[in-house]
Amino acid sequence: MQQTGSNDHAKPRSSPQFYVPSVLLPREAANSPTVHKIHILGDDERSKFIAHALSSVYDSVEMLGWRSSHSSKYRNVQKSKPISRRSAAAITESNLAVPQAIAQADDTHIDQLVVSGRGHEAVEALQSVKNRINENTTVCLMNDGLGVLEDVRKKIFEGTDTAPNFLLGHMSHRLAFNRTYDAVTQLKQGQTRLTFAEAPRMRVKDMHKVETRPNFVKTLEEAKDLHSSLSPFDQWLRFKLPSVIFDSVVEPVCVLLEMPYQGLLQNPAAQRMMHSLLSEIIQVLENMPELEGSTVIRDYVHSKGIRRFMYNSIMAKRSHPSQLVRRIENGLPTDVEYLNGYFLRRGQKLGLDLRMNLMMRDMIKARHSQAIERLNSFIPVEETSIPSDLAFRYRKTPR
């Protein structure tokens, strides 16, 4: 936080400025088929940041809150003057954006949809708008973890002819929620990579020729804050793997040994466990059919880049408590089925032995169940004042 002295000649600090993009449209105009519109489904930091970035290229941006059954037009961006090279813009929604409930009977068609959040949230989120999407809809999944697309297709669109077209996306931006302004602050600028999962071995130039989604991709690329680009599947996976591997290797060991990140580098047993988990994951990646012949993945898994990334990430977090430990202690859902569970499912089909990942997945589930039982065992007690005329009944007599 920047400190200011009592300098009489210092310029007064300006109040936060609000940029009002072109999404301030009447409801009738926003529903018009001629309006260039996109929907954002999610309630995390990324959903607000994506809405801010796309408000510069879309006529209308509508955020859908599936958990609280609310939606609102994205309206304002709060921009603060940078006080250092590391400072960035803070993004928020205006108080003027009155949330509007998502009616179950609303069948307004959604042409383009971006879904963000944790992996386990994707199915429930898309289920809330299933009646508004069909084969003419393009859905970009920006969720954490791997295997989200397979889960969505199996649980929502299996056996139907109305499944939308899917894109897979991943962002490397570092974002933080600013409680003071109810805003999202960009801590570090990153990139956004997109891919077509149906054609993992297709080149980018061939994708533009045969796919019906290049217009959506091109529009996303026009949003400067996203720094978006289209990649083949193996290059996209290479871009996402570091965060997935960290959450599948480092976080479970923190839960098992009940220690902060920094303790892992001082514990030989912890290092052996991380090595075993990583070796099993690399074995799966080397045998996945869609990655056969991929020099990008092969060079990455055999390089020192994976271990260097994990070491640097551990040092950056240091004494901070593990994010997975905190979620388990609070009884919150985990993404273990989209991390270690994903590699287990792929390894089982390939006939691979992944006993360390199996143990870690079962351990996380067991710890999570214990935490829920502990939280449910608490009996809420309401403290009330005792009336003065009855106080003598409860007052202890001095001995």
mmCIF file with all atom_site columns, C-alpha atoms in Angstrom, residues 254-392:
data_model
loop_
_atom_site.group_PDB
_atom_site.id
_atom_site.type_symbol
_atom_site.label_atom_id
_atom_site.label_alt_id
_atom_site.label_comp_id
_atom_site.label_asym_id
_atom_site.label_entity_id
_atom_site.label_seq_id
_atom_site.pdbx_PDB_ins_code
_atom_site.Cartn_x
_atom_site.Cartn_y
_atom_site.Cartn_z
_atom_site.occupancy
_atom_site.B_iso_or_equiv
_atom_site.pdbx_formal_charge
_atom_site.auth_seq_id
_atom_site.auth_comp_id
_atom_site.auth_asym_id
_atom_site.auth_atom_id
_atom_site.pdbx_PDB_model_num
ATOM 1   C CA . CYS A 1 254 ? 0.325   -30.694 1.657   1.00 0.00 ? 254 CYS A CA 1
ATOM 2   C CA . VAL A 1 255 ? -2.996  -32.244 2.711   1.00 0.00 ? 255 VAL A CA 1
ATOM 3   C CA . LEU A 1 256 ? -1.460  -35.616 3.581   1.00 0.00 ? 256 LEU A CA 1
ATOM 4   C CA . LEU A 1 257 ? 1.393   -34.176 5.668   1.00 0.00 ? 257 LEU A CA 1
ATOM 5   C CA . GLU A 1 258 ? -0.582  -31.195 6.985   1.00 0.00 ? 258 GLU A CA 1
ATOM 6   C CA . MET A 1 259 ? 2.164   -28.691 6.248   1.00 0.00 ? 259 MET A CA 1
ATOM 7   C CA . PRO A 1 260 ? 2.525   -25.377 4.381   1.00 0.00 ? 260 PRO A CA 1
ATOM 8   C CA . TYR A 1 261 ? 4.133   -25.228 0.976   1.00 0.00 ? 261 TYR A CA 1
ATOM 9   C CA . GLN A 1 262 ? 7.584   -24.317 2.263   1.00 0.00 ? 262 GLN A CA 1
ATOM 10  C CA . GLY A 1 263 ? 7.777   -27.461 4.398   1.00 0.00 ? 263 GLY A CA 1
ATOM 11  C CA . LEU A 1 264 ? 7.724   -29.659 1.295   1.00 0.00 ? 264 LEU A CA 1
ATOM 12  C CA . LEU A 1 265 ? 11.205  -28.539 0.286   1.00 0.00 ? 265 LEU A CA 1
ATOM 13  C CA . GLN A 1 266 ? 12.599  -29.485 3.692   1.00 0.00 ? 266 GLN A CA 1
ATOM 14  C CA . ASN A 1 267 ? 11.003  -32.928 3.906   1.00 0.00 ? 267 ASN A CA 1
ATOM 15  C CA . PRO A 1 268 ? 12.663  -35.787 1.936   1.00 0.00 ? 268 PRO A CA 1
ATOM 16  C CA . ALA A 1 269 ? 9.572   -38.001 2.261   1.00 0.00 ? 269 ALA A CA 1
ATOM 17  C CA . ALA A 1 270 ? 7.388   -35.255 0.790   1.00 0.00 ? 270 ALA A CA 1
ATOM 18  C CA . GLN A 1 271 ? 9.777   -34.847 -2.122  1.00 0.00 ? 271 GLN A CA 1
ATOM 19  C CA . ARG A 1 272 ? 9.682   -38.599 -2.838  1.00 0.00 ? 272 ARG A CA 1
ATOM 20  C CA . MET A 1 273 ? 5.879   -38.565 -2.856  1.00 0.00 ? 273 MET A CA 1
ATOM 21  C CA . MET A 1 274 ? 5.781   -35.604 -5.249  1.00 0.00 ? 274 MET A CA 1
ATOM 22  C CA . HIS A 1 275 ? 8.279   -37.363 -7.502  1.00 0.00 ? 275 HIS A CA 1
ATOM 23  C CA . SER A 1 276 ? 6.146   -40.531 -7.576  1.00 0.00 ? 276 SER A CA 1
ATOM 24  C CA . LEU A 1 277 ? 2.955   -38.592 -8.361  1.00 0.00 ? 277 LEU A CA 1
ATOM 25  C CA . LEU A 1 278 ? 4.676   -36.647 -11.128 1.00 0.00 ? 278 LEU A CA 1
ATOM 26  C CA . SER A 1 279 ? 6.211   -39.769 -12.669 1.00 0.00 ? 279 SER A CA 1
ATOM 27  C CA . GLU A 1 280 ? 2.802   -41.444 -12.919 1.00 0.00 ? 280 GLU A CA 1
ATOM 28  C CA . ILE A 1 281 ? 1.233   -38.355 -14.522 1.00 0.00 ? 281 ILE A CA 1
ATOM 29  C CA . ILE A 1 282 ? 4.046   -38.139 -17.080 1.00 0.00 ? 282 ILE A CA 1
ATOM 30  C CA . GLN A 1 283 ? 3.498   -41.807 -17.880 1.00 0.00 ? 283 GLN A CA 1
ATOM 31  C CA . VAL A 1 284 ? -0.148  -41.066 -18.716 1.00 0.00 ? 284 VAL A CA 1
ATOM 32  C CA . LEU A 1 285 ? 0.755   -38.082 -20.893 1.00 0.00 ? 285 LEU A CA 1
ATOM 33  C CA . GLU A 1 286 ? 3.277   -40.129 -22.844 1.00 0.00 ? 286 GLU A CA 1
ATOM 34  C CA . ASN A 1 287 ? 0.662   -42.787 -23.664 1.00 0.00 ? 287 ASN A CA 1
ATOM 35  C CA . MET A 1 288 ? -2.415  -40.665 -24.452 1.00 0.00 ? 288 MET A CA 1
ATOM 36  C CA . PRO A 1 289 ? -3.457  -41.396 -28.075 1.00 0.00 ? 289 PRO A CA 1
ATOM 37  C CA . GLU A 1 290 ? -4.294  -37.767 -28.883 1.00 0.00 ? 290 GLU A CA 1
ATOM 38  C CA . LEU A 1 291 ? -0.757  -36.740 -27.868 1.00 0.00 ? 291 LEU A CA 1
ATOM 39  C CA . GLU A 1 292 ? 1.007   -39.397 -29.904 1.00 0.00 ? 292 GLU A CA 1
ATOM 40  C CA . GLY A 1 293 ? 3.855   -37.823 -31.857 1.00 0.00 ? 293 GLY A CA 1
ATOM 41  C CA . SER A 1 294 ? 3.527   -34.465 -30.075 1.00 0.00 ? 294 SER A CA 1
ATOM 42  C CA . THR A 1 295 ? 7.020   -33.057 -29.699 1.00 0.00 ? 295 THR A CA 1
ATOM 43  C CA . VAL A 1 296 ? 5.621   -30.199 -27.598 1.00 0.00 ? 296 VAL A CA 1
ATOM 44  C CA . ILE A 1 297 ? 4.415   -32.509 -24.818 1.00 0.00 ? 297 ILE A CA 1
ATOM 45  C CA . ARG A 1 298 ? 7.370   -34.890 -25.152 1.00 0.00 ? 298 ARG A CA 1
ATOM 46  C CA . ASP A 1 299 ? 9.931   -32.116 -24.784 1.00 0.00 ? 299 ASP A CA 1
ATOM 47  C CA . TYR A 1 300 ? 8.073   -30.622 -21.844 1.00 0.00 ? 300 TYR A CA 1
ATOM 48  C CA . VAL A 1 301 ? 7.670   -33.789 -19.768 1.00 0.00 ? 301 VAL A CA 1
ATOM 49  C CA . HIS A 1 302 ? 11.332  -34.700 -20.263 1.00 0.00 ? 302 HIS A CA 1
ATOM 50  C CA . SER A 1 303 ? 12.656  -31.248 -19.499 1.00 0.00 ? 303 SER A CA 1
ATOM 51  C CA . LYS A 1 304 ? 13.467  -29.641 -16.173 1.00 0.00 ? 304 LYS A CA 1
ATOM 52  C CA . GLY A 1 305 ? 10.688  -27.096 -16.709 1.00 0.00 ? 305 GLY A CA 1
ATOM 53  C CA . ILE A 1 306 ? 8.069   -29.004 -14.687 1.00 0.00 ? 306 ILE A CA 1
ATOM 54  C CA . ARG A 1 307 ? 10.186  -29.324 -11.559 1.00 0.00 ? 307 ARG A CA 1
ATOM 55  C CA . ARG A 1 308 ? 11.493  -25.778 -11.905 1.00 0.00 ? 308 ARG A CA 1
ATOM 56  C CA . PHE A 1 309 ? 7.929   -24.453 -12.109 1.00 0.00 ? 309 PHE A CA 1
ATOM 57  C CA . MET A 1 310 ? 6.858   -26.413 -9.013  1.00 0.00 ? 310 MET A CA 1
ATOM 58  C CA . TYR A 1 311 ? 9.890   -25.215 -7.055  1.00 0.00 ? 311 TYR A CA 1
ATOM 59  C CA . ASN A 1 312 ? 9.340   -21.567 -8.016  1.00 0.00 ? 312 ASN A CA 1
ATOM 60  C CA . SER A 1 313 ? 5.616   -21.823 -7.207  1.00 0.00 ? 313 SER A CA 1
ATOM 61  C CA . ILE A 1 314 ? 6.326   -23.361 -3.804  1.00 0.00 ? 314 ILE A CA 1
ATOM 62  C CA . MET A 1 315 ? 8.854   -20.636 -3.015  1.00 0.00 ? 315 MET A CA 1
ATOM 63  C CA . ALA A 1 316 ? 6.397   -17.946 -4.111  1.00 0.00 ? 316 ALA A CA 1
ATOM 64  C CA . LYS A 1 317 ? 3.729   -19.272 -1.737  1.00 0.00 ? 317 LYS A CA 1
ATOM 65  C CA . ARG A 1 318 ? 6.185   -20.216 1.037   1.00 0.00 ? 318 ARG A CA 1
ATOM 66  C CA . SER A 1 319 ? 4.501   -20.141 4.435   1.00 0.00 ? 319 SER A CA 1
ATOM 67  C CA . HIS A 1 320 ? 0.994   -19.677 3.041   1.00 0.00 ? 320 HIS A CA 1
ATOM 68  C CA . PRO A 1 321 ? -1.445  -22.462 3.896   1.00 0.00 ? 321 PRO A CA 1
ATOM 69  C CA . SER A 1 322 ? -2.345  -24.874 1.134   1.00 0.00 ? 322 SER A CA 1
ATOM 70  C CA . GLN A 1 323 ? -5.432  -23.844 -0.848  1.00 0.00 ? 323 GLN A CA 1
ATOM 71  C CA . LEU A 1 324 ? -6.625  -27.450 -0.921  1.00 0.00 ? 324 LEU A CA 1
ATOM 72  C CA . VAL A 1 325 ? -6.144  -27.778 2.848   1.00 0.00 ? 325 VAL A CA 1
ATOM 73  C CA . ARG A 1 326 ? -8.303  -24.694 3.420   1.00 0.00 ? 326 ARG A CA 1
ATOM 74  C CA . ARG A 1 327 ? -11.060 -25.964 1.146   1.00 0.00 ? 327 ARG A CA 1
ATOM 75  C CA . ILE A 1 328 ? -11.128 -29.337 2.883   1.00 0.00 ? 328 ILE A CA 1
ATOM 76  C CA . GLU A 1 329 ? -11.144 -27.772 6.364   1.00 0.00 ? 329 GLU A CA 1
ATOM 77  C CA . ASN A 1 330 ? -14.150 -25.637 5.359   1.00 0.00 ? 330 ASN A CA 1
ATOM 78  C CA . GLY A 1 331 ? -15.982 -28.584 3.807   1.00 0.00 ? 331 GLY A CA 1
ATOM 79  C CA . LEU A 1 332 ? -15.896 -27.023 0.331   1.00 0.00 ? 332 LEU A CA 1
ATOM 80  C CA . PRO A 1 333 ? -15.935 -29.232 -2.793  1.00 0.00 ? 333 PRO A CA 1
ATOM 81  C CA . THR A 1 334 ? -12.594 -30.148 -4.308  1.00 0.00 ? 334 THR A CA 1
ATOM 82  C CA . ASP A 1 335 ? -11.587 -30.670 -7.936  1.00 0.00 ? 335 ASP A CA 1
ATOM 83  C CA . VAL A 1 336 ? -9.753  -33.928 -7.250  1.00 0.00 ? 336 VAL A CA 1
ATOM 84  C CA . GLU A 1 337 ? -11.816 -35.776 -9.891  1.00 0.00 ? 337 GLU A CA 1
ATOM 85  C CA . TYR A 1 338 ? -10.594 -33.292 -12.503 1.00 0.00 ? 338 TYR A CA 1
ATOM 86  C CA . LEU A 1 339 ? -6.966  -33.520 -11.375 1.00 0.00 ? 339 LEU A CA 1
ATOM 87  C CA . ASN A 1 340 ? -5.678  -36.830 -10.016 1.00 0.00 ? 340 ASN A CA 1
ATOM 88  C CA . GLY A 1 341 ? -9.002  -38.440 -10.897 1.00 0.00 ? 341 GLY A CA 1
ATOM 89  C CA . TYR A 1 342 ? -8.622  -37.429 -14.551 1.00 0.00 ? 342 TYR A CA 1
ATOM 90  C CA . PHE A 1 343 ? -5.203  -39.069 -14.851 1.00 0.00 ? 343 PHE A CA 1
ATOM 91  C CA . LEU A 1 344 ? -6.546  -42.149 -13.054 1.00 0.00 ? 344 LEU A CA 1
ATOM 92  C CA . ARG A 1 345 ? -9.372  -42.560 -15.570 1.00 0.00 ? 345 ARG A CA 1
ATOM 93  C CA . ARG A 1 346 ? -7.051  -42.112 -18.520 1.00 0.00 ? 346 ARG A CA 1
ATOM 94  C CA . GLY A 1 347 ? -4.448  -44.423 -16.990 1.00 0.00 ? 347 GLY A CA 1
ATOM 95  C CA . GLN A 1 348 ? -7.021  -47.121 -16.324 1.00 0.00 ? 348 GLN A CA 1
ATOM 96  C CA . LYS A 1 349 ? -8.007  -47.167 -19.995 1.00 0.00 ? 349 LYS A CA 1
ATOM 97  C CA . LEU A 1 350 ? -4.334  -47.421 -20.932 1.00 0.00 ? 350 LEU A CA 1
ATOM 98  C CA . GLY A 1 351 ? -3.669  -50.209 -18.424 1.00 0.00 ? 351 GLY A CA 1
ATOM 99  C CA . LEU A 1 352 ? -1.242  -48.161 -16.324 1.00 0.00 ? 352 LEU A CA 1
ATOM 100 C CA . ASP A 1 353 ? -0.519  -48.573 -12.626 1.00 0.00 ? 353 ASP A CA 1
ATOM 101 C CA . LEU A 1 354 ? -1.126  -45.258 -10.841 1.00 0.00 ? 354 LEU A CA 1
ATOM 102 C CA . ARG A 1 355 ? -1.179  -46.370 -7.228  1.00 0.00 ? 355 ARG A CA 1
ATOM 103 C CA . MET A 1 356 ? 0.169   -43.097 -5.810  1.00 0.00 ? 356 MET A CA 1
ATOM 104 C CA . ASN A 1 357 ? -2.474  -40.988 -7.551  1.00 0.00 ? 357 ASN A CA 1
ATOM 105 C CA . LEU A 1 358 ? -5.124  -43.499 -6.463  1.00 0.00 ? 358 LEU A CA 1
ATOM 106 C CA . MET A 1 359 ? -4.004  -43.218 -2.851  1.00 0.00 ? 359 MET A CA 1
ATOM 107 C CA . MET A 1 360 ? -3.976  -39.413 -2.985  1.00 0.00 ? 360 MET A CA 1
ATOM 108 C CA . ARG A 1 361 ? -7.424  -39.207 -4.542  1.00 0.00 ? 361 ARG A CA 1
ATOM 109 C CA . ASP A 1 362 ? -8.917  -41.535 -1.921  1.00 0.00 ? 362 ASP A CA 1
ATOM 110 C CA . MET A 1 363 ? -7.095  -39.704 0.876   1.00 0.00 ? 363 MET A CA 1
ATOM 111 C CA . ILE A 1 364 ? -8.481  -36.326 -0.237  1.00 0.00 ? 364 ILE A CA 1
ATOM 112 C CA . LYS A 1 365 ? -11.999 -37.741 -0.416  1.00 0.00 ? 365 LYS A CA 1
ATOM 113 C CA . ALA A 1 366 ? -11.650 -39.268 3.055   1.00 0.00 ? 366 ALA A CA 1
ATOM 114 C CA . ARG A 1 367 ? -10.332 -36.019 4.565   1.00 0.00 ? 367 ARG A CA 1
ATOM 115 C CA . HIS A 1 368 ? -13.150 -34.117 2.896   1.00 0.00 ? 368 HIS A CA 1
ATOM 116 C CA . SER A 1 369 ? -15.781 -36.482 4.321   1.00 0.00 ? 369 SER A CA 1
ATOM 117 C CA . GLN A 1 370 ? -14.268 -36.166 7.796   1.00 0.00 ? 370 GLN A CA 1
ATOM 118 C CA . ALA A 1 371 ? -14.342 -32.386 7.571   1.00 0.00 ? 371 ALA A CA 1
ATOM 119 C CA . ILE A 1 372 ? -18.012 -32.375 6.551   1.00 0.00 ? 372 ILE A CA 1
ATOM 120 C CA . GLU A 1 373 ? -18.927 -34.714 9.423   1.00 0.00 ? 373 GLU A CA 1
ATOM 121 C CA . ARG A 1 374 ? -17.035 -32.504 11.867  1.00 0.00 ? 374 ARG A CA 1
ATOM 122 C CA . LEU A 1 375 ? -18.738 -29.343 10.605  1.00 0.00 ? 375 LEU A CA 1
ATOM 123 C CA . ASN A 1 376 ? -22.168 -30.988 10.729  1.00 0.00 ? 376 ASN A CA 1
ATOM 124 C CA . SER A 1 377 ? -21.576 -32.139 14.309  1.00 0.00 ? 377 SER A CA 1
ATOM 125 C CA . PHE A 1 378 ? -21.381 -28.576 15.614  1.00 0.00 ? 378 PHE A CA 1
ATOM 126 C CA . ILE A 1 379 ? -24.514 -27.565 17.503  1.00 0.00 ? 379 ILE A CA 1
ATOM 127 C CA . PRO A 1 380 ? -25.408 -23.895 16.990  1.00 0.00 ? 380 PRO A CA 1
ATOM 128 C CA . VAL A 1 381 ? -25.881 -22.101 20.313  1.00 0.00 ? 381 VAL A CA 1
ATOM 129 C CA . GLU A 1 382 ? -27.711 -18.798 20.548  1.00 0.00 ? 382 GLU A CA 1
ATOM 130 C CA . GLU A 1 383 ? -26.558 -16.521 23.346  1.00 0.00 ? 383 GLU A CA 1
ATOM 131 C CA . THR A 1 384 ? -29.275 -14.389 24.919  1.00 0.00 ? 384 THR A CA 1
ATOM 132 C CA . SER A 1 385 ? -29.448 -12.004 27.846  1.00 0.00 ? 385 SER A CA 1
ATOM 133 C CA . ILE A 1 386 ? -31.039 -13.211 31.081  1.00 0.00 ? 386 ILE A CA 1
ATOM 134 C CA . PRO A 1 387 ? -33.899 -11.066 32.412  1.00 0.00 ? 387 PRO A CA 1
ATOM 135 C CA . SER A 1 388 ? -32.913 -9.175  35.540  1.00 0.00 ? 388 SER A CA 1
ATOM 136 C CA . ASP A 1 389 ? -35.683 -10.739 37.653  1.00 0.00 ? 389 ASP A CA 1
ATOM 137 C CA . LEU A 1 390 ? -34.354 -14.249 36.848  1.00 0.00 ? 390 LEU A CA 1
ATOM 138 C CA . ALA A 1 391 ? -30.646 -13.498 37.186  1.00 0.00 ? 391 ALA A CA 1
ATOM 139 C CA . PHE A 1 392 ? -30.482 -14.791 40.772  1.00 0.00 ? 392 PHE A CA 1
#
